[in-house]
PDB file of C-alpha atoms in Angstrom:
ATOM      1  CA  ASP Q   1      74.891 -49.149 217.243  1.00 67.00           C
ATOM      2  CA  THR Q   2      71.714 -48.011 219.001  1.00 69.00           C
ATOM      3  CA  GLU Q   3      70.862 -51.187 220.859  1.00 92.00           C
ATOM      4  CA  VAL Q   4      71.045 -52.756 224.274  1.00 96.00           C
ATOM      5  CA  THR Q   5      71.807 -56.447 223.802  1.00 96.00           C
ATOM      6  CA  GLN Q   6      70.854 -58.998 226.434  1.00 97.00           C
ATOM      7  CA  THR Q   7      71.915 -62.635 226.603  1.00 97.00           C
ATOM      8  CA  PRO Q   8      70.636 -65.234 226.996  1.00 97.00           C
ATOM      9  CA  LYS Q   9      67.076 -64.608 225.788  1.00 96.00           C
ATOM     10  CA  HIS Q  10      65.820 -67.548 227.838  1.00 96.00           C
ATOM     11  CA  LEU Q  11      67.333 -69.236 230.892  1.00 96.00           C
ATOM     12  CA  VAL Q  12      66.061 -72.187 232.926  1.00 96.00           C
ATOM     13  CA  MET Q  13      67.892 -72.942 236.157  1.00 93.00           C
ATOM     14  CA  GLY Q  14      67.488 -74.975 239.297  1.00 90.00           C
ATOM     15  CA  MET Q  15      67.539 -73.485 242.757  1.00 89.00           C
ATOM     16  CA  THR Q  16      71.110 -74.646 243.387  1.00 89.00           C
ATOM     17  CA  ASN Q  17      72.565 -73.393 240.095  1.00 89.00           C
ATOM     18  CA  LYS Q  18      74.775 -70.381 239.505  1.00 95.00           C
ATOM     19  CA  LYS Q  19      74.163 -68.493 236.279  1.00 96.00           C
ATOM     20  CA  SER Q  20      74.627 -64.996 234.876  1.00 97.00           C
ATOM     21  CA  LEU Q  21      72.695 -62.593 232.696  1.00 98.00           C
ATOM     22  CA  LYS Q  22      74.655 -60.297 230.424  1.00 98.00           C
ATOM     23  CA  CYS Q  23      73.857 -56.857 229.042  1.00 98.00           C
ATOM     24  CA  GLU Q  24      75.925 -54.883 226.548  1.00 97.00           C
ATOM     25  CA  GLN Q  25      75.634 -51.444 224.924  1.00 97.00           C
ATOM     26  CA  HIS Q  26      78.046 -49.523 222.732  1.00 94.00           C
ATOM     27  CA  MET Q  27      76.265 -46.168 222.709  1.00 93.00           C
ATOM     28  CA  GLY Q  28      78.587 -44.566 225.247  1.00 93.00           C
ATOM     29  CA  HIS Q  29      75.825 -44.540 227.864  1.00 93.00           C
ATOM     30  CA  ARG Q  30      77.129 -44.094 231.393  1.00 92.00           C
ATOM     31  CA  ALA Q  31      74.059 -45.176 233.384  1.00 92.00           C
ATOM     32  CA  MET Q  32      72.910 -48.801 233.265  1.00 94.00           C
ATOM     33  CA  TYR Q  33      69.928 -50.389 234.949  1.00 94.00           C
ATOM     34  CA  TRP Q  34      68.534 -53.787 235.871  1.00 97.00           C
ATOM     35  CA  TYR Q  35      64.760 -54.159 236.094  1.00 96.00           C
ATOM     36  CA  LYS Q  36      62.632 -57.171 236.993  1.00 96.00           C
ATOM     37  CA  GLN Q  37      59.194 -57.571 235.422  1.00 95.00           C
ATOM     38  CA  LYS Q  38      56.528 -60.095 236.367  1.00 94.00           C
ATOM     39  CA  ALA Q  39      53.649 -60.864 234.010  1.00 90.00           C
ATOM     40  CA  LYS Q  40      51.156 -58.018 233.568  1.00 87.00           C
ATOM     41  CA  LYS Q  41      53.113 -55.791 235.995  1.00 91.00           C
ATOM     42  CA  PRO Q  42      55.293 -52.747 235.372  1.00 91.00           C
ATOM     43  CA  PRO Q  43      59.077 -53.086 235.583  1.00 92.00           C
ATOM     44  CA  GLU Q  44      60.564 -52.914 239.093  1.00 93.00           C
ATOM     45  CA  LEU Q  45      63.936 -51.270 239.504  1.00 92.00           C
ATOM     46  CA  MET Q  46      66.658 -53.504 240.983  1.00 95.00           C
ATOM     47  CA  PHE Q  47      70.021 -51.779 240.462  1.00 95.00           C
ATOM     48  CA  VAL Q  48      71.501 -48.692 238.854  1.00 92.00           C
ATOM     49  CA  TYR Q  49      75.130 -48.219 237.872  1.00 94.00           C
ATOM     50  CA  SER Q  50      76.345 -44.710 237.227  1.00 91.00           C
ATOM     51  CA  TYR Q  51      79.792 -44.324 235.674  1.00 93.00           C
ATOM     52  CA  GLU Q  52      80.508 -47.988 236.499  1.00 94.00           C
ATOM     53  CA  LYS Q  53      79.705 -47.533 240.193  1.00 94.00           C
ATOM     54  CA  LEU Q  54      76.670 -48.994 241.927  1.00 94.00           C
ATOM     55  CA  SER Q  55      74.476 -46.012 242.806  1.00 90.00           C
ATOM     56  CA  ILE Q  56      71.143 -47.639 243.621  1.00 89.00           C
ATOM     57  CA  ASN Q  57      70.300 -51.022 245.124  1.00 92.00           C
ATOM     58  CA  GLU Q  58      66.555 -51.286 245.711  1.00 90.00           C
ATOM     59  CA  SER Q  59      66.982 -53.670 248.668  1.00 91.00           C
ATOM     60  CA  VAL Q  60      67.435 -56.602 246.314  1.00 95.00           C
ATOM     61  CA  PRO Q  61      68.203 -59.996 247.968  1.00 96.00           C
ATOM     62  CA  SER Q  62      71.878 -60.960 247.910  1.00 96.00           C
ATOM     63  CA  ARG Q  63      71.145 -63.963 245.683  1.00 96.00           C
ATOM     64  CA  PHE Q  64      71.203 -61.338 242.908  1.00 97.00           C
ATOM     65  CA  SER Q  65      74.675 -59.849 242.463  1.00 97.00           C
ATOM     66  CA  PRO Q  66      75.279 -57.112 239.877  1.00 98.00           C
ATOM     67  CA  GLU Q  67      78.613 -56.347 238.276  1.00 97.00           C
ATOM     68  CA  CYS Q  68      79.735 -53.616 235.891  1.00 96.00           C
ATOM     69  CA  PRO Q  69      83.187 -54.605 234.549  1.00 95.00           C
ATOM     70  CA  ASN Q  70      83.365 -51.633 232.155  1.00 93.00           C
ATOM     71  CA  SER Q  71      81.216 -48.863 230.729  1.00 90.00           C
ATOM     72  CA  SER Q  72      79.703 -51.137 228.054  1.00 95.00           C
ATOM     73  CA  LEU Q  73      78.941 -54.260 230.032  1.00 97.00           C
ATOM     74  CA  LEU Q  74      76.572 -55.097 232.880  1.00 98.00           C
ATOM     75  CA  ASN Q  75      76.143 -58.535 234.423  1.00 98.00           C
ATOM     76  CA  LEU Q  76      73.647 -59.968 236.868  1.00 98.00           C
ATOM     77  CA  HIS Q  77      74.956 -63.019 238.721  1.00 98.00           C
ATOM     78  CA  LEU Q  78      72.308 -65.415 240.003  1.00 96.00           C
ATOM     79  CA  HIS Q  79      72.748 -67.942 242.804  1.00 94.00           C
ATOM     80  CA  ALA Q  80      70.339 -69.975 244.935  1.00 93.00           C
ATOM     81  CA  LEU Q  81      67.276 -68.403 243.360  1.00 94.00           C
ATOM     82  CA  GLN Q  82      63.691 -69.203 244.279  1.00 95.00           C
ATOM     83  CA  PRO Q  83      60.827 -70.089 241.907  1.00 95.00           C
ATOM     84  CA  GLU Q  84      59.261 -66.707 242.660  1.00 96.00           C
ATOM     85  CA  ASP Q  85      62.316 -65.083 241.053  1.00 97.00           C
ATOM     86  CA  SER Q  86      61.075 -66.309 237.670  1.00 97.00           C
ATOM     87  CA  ALA Q  87      60.459 -63.194 235.594  1.00 97.00           C
ATOM     88  CA  LEU Q  88      61.618 -61.124 232.631  1.00 96.00           C
ATOM     89  CA  TYR Q  89      64.855 -59.337 233.511  1.00 97.00           C
ATOM     90  CA  LEU Q  90      65.355 -56.125 231.602  1.00 96.00           C
ATOM     91  CA  CYS Q  91      68.541 -54.153 231.161  1.00 97.00           C
ATOM     92  CA  ALA Q  92      68.407 -50.486 230.196  1.00 94.00           C
ATOM     93  CA  SER Q  93      70.825 -47.648 229.656  1.00 94.00           C
ATOM     94  CA  MET Q  94      70.824 -43.860 229.539  1.00 90.00           C
ATOM     95  CA  ILE Q  95      73.348 -41.341 228.228  1.00 89.00           C
ATOM     96  CA  GLN Q  96      73.791 -39.994 231.723  1.00 81.00           C
ATOM     97  CA  PRO Q  97      71.765 -40.491 234.897  1.00 76.00           C
ATOM     98  CA  GLY Q  98      68.262 -39.061 234.744  1.00 66.00           C
ATOM     99  CA  ALA Q  99      68.786 -36.850 231.732  1.00 67.00           C
ATOM    100  CA  ASN Q 100      67.360 -38.592 228.763  1.00 73.00           C
ATOM    101  CA  VAL Q 101      65.606 -41.433 227.063  1.00 85.00           C
ATOM    102  CA  LEU Q 102      65.932 -44.836 228.724  1.00 88.00           C
ATOM    103  CA  THR Q 103      66.813 -47.506 226.145  1.00 92.00           C
ATOM    104  CA  PHE Q 104      65.792 -51.048 227.017  1.00 93.00           C
ATOM    105  CA  GLY Q 105      67.068 -54.402 225.866  1.00 95.00           C
ATOM    106  CA  ALA Q 106      64.696 -57.182 224.790  1.00 94.00           C
ATOM    107  CA  GLY Q 107      65.048 -58.930 228.133  1.00 95.00           C
ATOM    108  CA  SER Q 108      66.100 -62.312 229.485  1.00 97.00           C
ATOM    109  CA  ARG Q 109      63.235 -64.632 230.418  1.00 96.00           C
ATOM    110  CA  LEU Q 110      64.286 -66.521 233.575  1.00 97.00           C
ATOM    111  CA  THR Q 111      62.553 -69.650 234.855  1.00 96.00           C
ATOM    112  CA  VAL Q 112      63.628 -71.088 238.207  1.00 95.00           C
ATOM    113  CA  LEU Q 113      62.561 -74.692 238.807  1.00 93.00           C
TER     114      LEU Q 113
ATOM    115  CA  LYS Z   1      56.205 -41.315 247.474  1.00 85.00           C
ATOM    116  CA  GLN Z   2      55.419 -40.859 243.797  1.00 90.00           C
ATOM    117  CA  GLU Z   3      52.508 -42.908 242.464  1.00 93.00           C
ATOM    118  CA  VAL Z   4      51.647 -43.205 238.792  1.00 96.00           C
ATOM    119  CA  THR Z   5      48.200 -44.282 237.622  1.00 96.00           C
ATOM    120  CA  GLN Z   6      47.130 -45.148 234.096  1.00 97.00           C
ATOM    121  CA  ILE Z   7      43.554 -45.182 232.910  1.00 93.00           C
ATOM    122  CA  PRO Z   8      42.059 -47.194 231.338  1.00 93.00           C
ATOM    123  CA  ALA Z   9      43.781 -50.471 232.179  1.00 95.00           C
ATOM    124  CA  ALA Z  10      42.649 -51.898 228.849  1.00 96.00           C
ATOM    125  CA  LEU Z  11      41.174 -50.422 225.691  1.00 96.00           C
ATOM    126  CA  SER Z  12      39.853 -52.053 222.531  1.00 97.00           C
ATOM    127  CA  VAL Z  13      39.119 -49.939 219.448  1.00 97.00           C
ATOM    128  CA  PRO Z  14      38.442 -50.480 215.760  1.00 97.00           C
ATOM    129  CA  GLU Z  15      41.160 -49.606 213.279  1.00 97.00           C
ATOM    130  CA  GLY Z  16      41.266 -45.958 212.245  1.00 97.00           C
ATOM    131  CA  GLU Z  17      40.025 -44.482 215.504  1.00 97.00           C
ATOM    132  CA  ASN Z  18      41.818 -41.704 217.320  1.00 97.00           C
ATOM    133  CA  LEU Z  19      42.392 -42.515 220.977  1.00 96.00           C
ATOM    134  CA  VAL Z  20      43.734 -41.059 224.209  1.00 96.00           C
ATOM    135  CA  LEU Z  21      45.614 -42.829 226.971  1.00 97.00           C
ATOM    136  CA  ASN Z  22      45.836 -41.157 230.355  1.00 97.00           C
ATOM    137  CA  CYS Z  23      48.576 -41.020 232.967  1.00 98.00           C
ATOM    138  CA  SER Z  24      48.419 -39.224 236.315  1.00 98.00           C
ATOM    139  CA  PHE Z  25      51.054 -38.769 238.992  1.00 97.00           C
ATOM    140  CA  THR Z  26      50.760 -37.655 242.615  1.00 96.00           C
ATOM    141  CA  ASP Z  27      53.954 -35.585 243.002  1.00 91.00           C
ATOM    142  CA  SER Z  28      54.192 -32.773 240.463  1.00 90.00           C
ATOM    143  CA  ALA Z  29      57.902 -32.169 241.159  1.00 88.00           C
ATOM    144  CA  ILE Z  30      59.053 -34.216 238.197  1.00 89.00           C
ATOM    145  CA  TYR Z  31      62.136 -33.955 236.015  1.00 87.00           C
ATOM    146  CA  ASN Z  32      60.600 -35.605 232.991  1.00 90.00           C
ATOM    147  CA  LEU Z  33      57.924 -38.043 231.839  1.00 94.00           C
ATOM    148  CA  GLN Z  34      58.386 -40.803 229.316  1.00 95.00           C
ATOM    149  CA  TRP Z  35      55.914 -42.935 227.361  1.00 97.00           C
ATOM    150  CA  PHE Z  36      56.909 -46.484 226.430  1.00 96.00           C
ATOM    151  CA  ARG Z  37      55.430 -49.254 224.335  1.00 97.00           C
ATOM    152  CA  GLN Z  38      55.847 -52.930 225.238  1.00 95.00           C
ATOM    153  CA  ASP Z  39      54.939 -55.866 223.019  1.00 93.00           C
ATOM    154  CA  PRO Z  40      54.191 -59.175 224.802  1.00 89.00           C
ATOM    155  CA  GLY Z  41      57.308 -60.780 226.276  1.00 85.00           C
ATOM    156  CA  LYS Z  42      59.556 -58.046 224.873  1.00 88.00           C
ATOM    157  CA  GLY Z  43      61.482 -55.088 226.209  1.00 90.00           C
ATOM    158  CA  LEU Z  44      60.191 -51.532 226.343  1.00 93.00           C
ATOM    159  CA  THR Z  45      60.514 -49.097 223.459  1.00 93.00           C
ATOM    160  CA  SER Z  46      60.655 -45.399 224.266  1.00 92.00           C
ATOM    161  CA  LEU Z  47      58.050 -43.430 222.317  1.00 96.00           C
ATOM    162  CA  LEU Z  48      58.243 -39.881 223.650  1.00 96.00           C
ATOM    163  CA  LEU Z  49      60.098 -38.018 226.399  1.00 93.00           C
ATOM    164  CA  ILE Z  50      58.697 -34.764 227.769  1.00 94.00           C
ATOM    165  CA  GLN Z  51      60.916 -32.599 229.954  1.00 91.00           C
ATOM    166  CA  SER Z  52      59.217 -30.823 232.855  1.00 90.00           C
ATOM    167  CA  SER Z  53      59.506 -27.459 231.058  1.00 92.00           C
ATOM    168  CA  GLN Z  54      57.715 -28.746 227.958  1.00 94.00           C
ATOM    169  CA  ARG Z  55      53.986 -29.030 227.288  1.00 95.00           C
ATOM    170  CA  GLU Z  56      53.985 -31.585 224.501  1.00 96.00           C
ATOM    171  CA  GLN Z  57      56.014 -33.758 222.171  1.00 96.00           C
ATOM    172  CA  THR Z  58      55.060 -35.241 218.822  1.00 97.00           C
ATOM    173  CA  SER Z  59      56.353 -38.154 216.809  1.00 95.00           C
ATOM    174  CA  GLY Z  60      54.439 -39.208 213.722  1.00 97.00           C
ATOM    175  CA  ARG Z  61      50.910 -40.227 214.752  1.00 97.00           C
ATOM    176  CA  LEU Z  62      51.744 -39.862 218.446  1.00 98.00           C
ATOM    177  CA  ASN Z  63      51.349 -36.748 220.546  1.00 98.00           C
ATOM    178  CA  ALA Z  64      52.045 -36.601 224.264  1.00 97.00           C
ATOM    179  CA  SER Z  65      51.045 -33.685 226.460  1.00 97.00           C
ATOM    180  CA  LEU Z  66      52.110 -32.796 229.976  1.00 97.00           C
ATOM    181  CA  ASP Z  67      50.306 -30.677 232.569  1.00 96.00           C
ATOM    182  CA  LYS Z  68      52.729 -30.794 235.445  1.00 93.00           C
ATOM    183  CA  SER Z  69      50.690 -28.658 237.823  1.00 92.00           C
ATOM    184  CA  SER Z  70      47.707 -30.998 237.639  1.00 95.00           C
ATOM    185  CA  GLY Z  71      49.856 -34.121 237.539  1.00 96.00           C
ATOM    186  CA  ARG Z  72      48.584 -35.390 234.191  1.00 97.00           C
ATOM    187  CA  SER Z  73      49.856 -36.564 230.845  1.00 98.00           C
ATOM    188  CA  THR Z  74      48.005 -37.884 227.832  1.00 98.00           C
ATOM    189  CA  LEU Z  75      49.181 -39.917 224.877  1.00 97.00           C
ATOM    190  CA  TYR Z  76      47.134 -39.291 221.748  1.00 97.00           C
ATOM    191  CA  ILE Z  77      47.315 -41.854 218.958  1.00 98.00           C
ATOM    192  CA  ALA Z  78      45.852 -40.755 215.628  1.00 98.00           C
ATOM    193  CA  ALA Z  79      44.381 -43.112 213.044  1.00 97.00           C
ATOM    194  CA  SER Z  80      45.130 -46.242 215.055  1.00 97.00           C
ATOM    195  CA  GLN Z  81      46.402 -49.375 213.304  1.00 97.00           C
ATOM    196  CA  PRO Z  82      46.474 -53.055 214.351  1.00 97.00           C
ATOM    197  CA  GLY Z  83      50.259 -52.723 214.683  1.00 96.00           C
ATOM    198  CA  ASP Z  84      49.681 -50.236 217.508  1.00 97.00           C
ATOM    199  CA  SER Z  85      48.369 -53.083 219.668  1.00 97.00           C
ATOM    200  CA  ALA Z  86      50.644 -53.284 222.716  1.00 97.00           C
ATOM    201  CA  THR Z  87      50.876 -52.213 226.352  1.00 97.00           C
ATOM    202  CA  TYR Z  88      51.639 -48.517 226.804  1.00 98.00           C
ATOM    203  CA  LEU Z  89      53.410 -47.422 229.988  1.00 97.00           C
ATOM    204  CA  CYS Z  90      54.204 -44.000 231.303  1.00 97.00           C
ATOM    205  CA  ALA Z  91      57.030 -43.333 233.730  1.00 94.00           C
ATOM    206  CA  VAL Z  92      58.186 -40.248 235.624  1.00 92.00           C
ATOM    207  CA  VAL Z  93      61.526 -39.194 237.037  1.00 87.00           C
ATOM    208  CA  ASN Z  94      61.274 -37.039 240.156  1.00 83.00           C
ATOM    209  CA  SER Z  95      63.348 -33.896 240.472  1.00 77.00           C
ATOM    210  CA  GLY Z  96      65.596 -33.482 243.479  1.00 69.00           C
ATOM    211  CA  GLY Z  97      67.588 -36.277 245.031  1.00 63.00           C
ATOM    212  CA  SER Z  98      68.472 -39.105 242.683  1.00 62.00           C
ATOM    213  CA  ASN Z  99      67.527 -38.497 239.054  1.00 61.00           C
ATOM    214  CA  TYR Z 100      68.025 -42.107 238.171  1.00 72.00           C
ATOM    215  CA  LYS Z 101      64.791 -43.730 239.192  1.00 80.00           C
ATOM    216  CA  LEU Z 102      61.755 -44.006 236.942  1.00 86.00           C
ATOM    217  CA  THR Z 103      58.399 -44.685 238.560  1.00 90.00           C
ATOM    218  CA  PHE Z 104      56.164 -46.627 236.197  1.00 93.00           C
ATOM    219  CA  GLY Z 105      52.411 -46.842 235.894  1.00 95.00           C
ATOM    220  CA  LYS Z 106      50.820 -50.261 235.436  1.00 95.00           C
ATOM    221  CA  GLY Z 107      50.152 -49.638 231.774  1.00 96.00           C
ATOM    222  CA  THR Z 108      47.229 -49.586 229.359  1.00 97.00           C
ATOM    223  CA  LEU Z 109      46.739 -52.675 227.187  1.00 97.00           C
ATOM    224  CA  LEU Z 110      45.632 -51.430 223.764  1.00 97.00           C
ATOM    225  CA  THR Z 111      44.017 -53.688 221.175  1.00 97.00           C
ATOM    226  CA  VAL Z 112      43.290 -52.254 217.723  1.00 97.00           C
ATOM    227  CA  ASN Z 113      40.941 -54.500 215.779  1.00 97.00           C
ATOM    228  CA  PRO Z 114      41.158 -54.718 211.966  1.00 95.00           C
TER     229      PRO Z 114
END
């Protein structure tokens, strides 16, 4: 298995909803990333987990809450989001931090109404 | 603070042409540089990774070069095809400190016309 799988592909939520994005990889990668990408912009780093521990939080608002339950799974919990949070959320993984190719999932397209 | 610039922002070529995409970075103390391809609304696909000690990498019709001292990389695409149409992004990882963070350029939107 050489993929990073993200679910759901599309998510529409209201500003009072609580939802989660899920990311899974079975390549034995020990670094996992969340990126946010707005249209026609490059990806912006949100969080990095290294060996299941949060190692980087790029000053992301607390309405985004990451979780890494095990080495294969990464979640992004969403609560009280704003319309400007609508974007493509990309998960990525790497064998070990900084060393190698970054493998991206196909993304979850989030729309906040 | 590392800044990555890609020129041109958009490029349109006829099928069969050879083309060069450019990437420059302000801090030459990098660990590696990676070129990605992104199709509309999709995730990024890694094309080539060049470590700081390397000068170039090749994969099929793609060749990426790195001149770390001048802060430049180029992606050469030979015999372009309509299927090459996509946005191409370069990203660098700085050496020292955290090796986790990639700094991306804004990308070059490539259109190859049949």
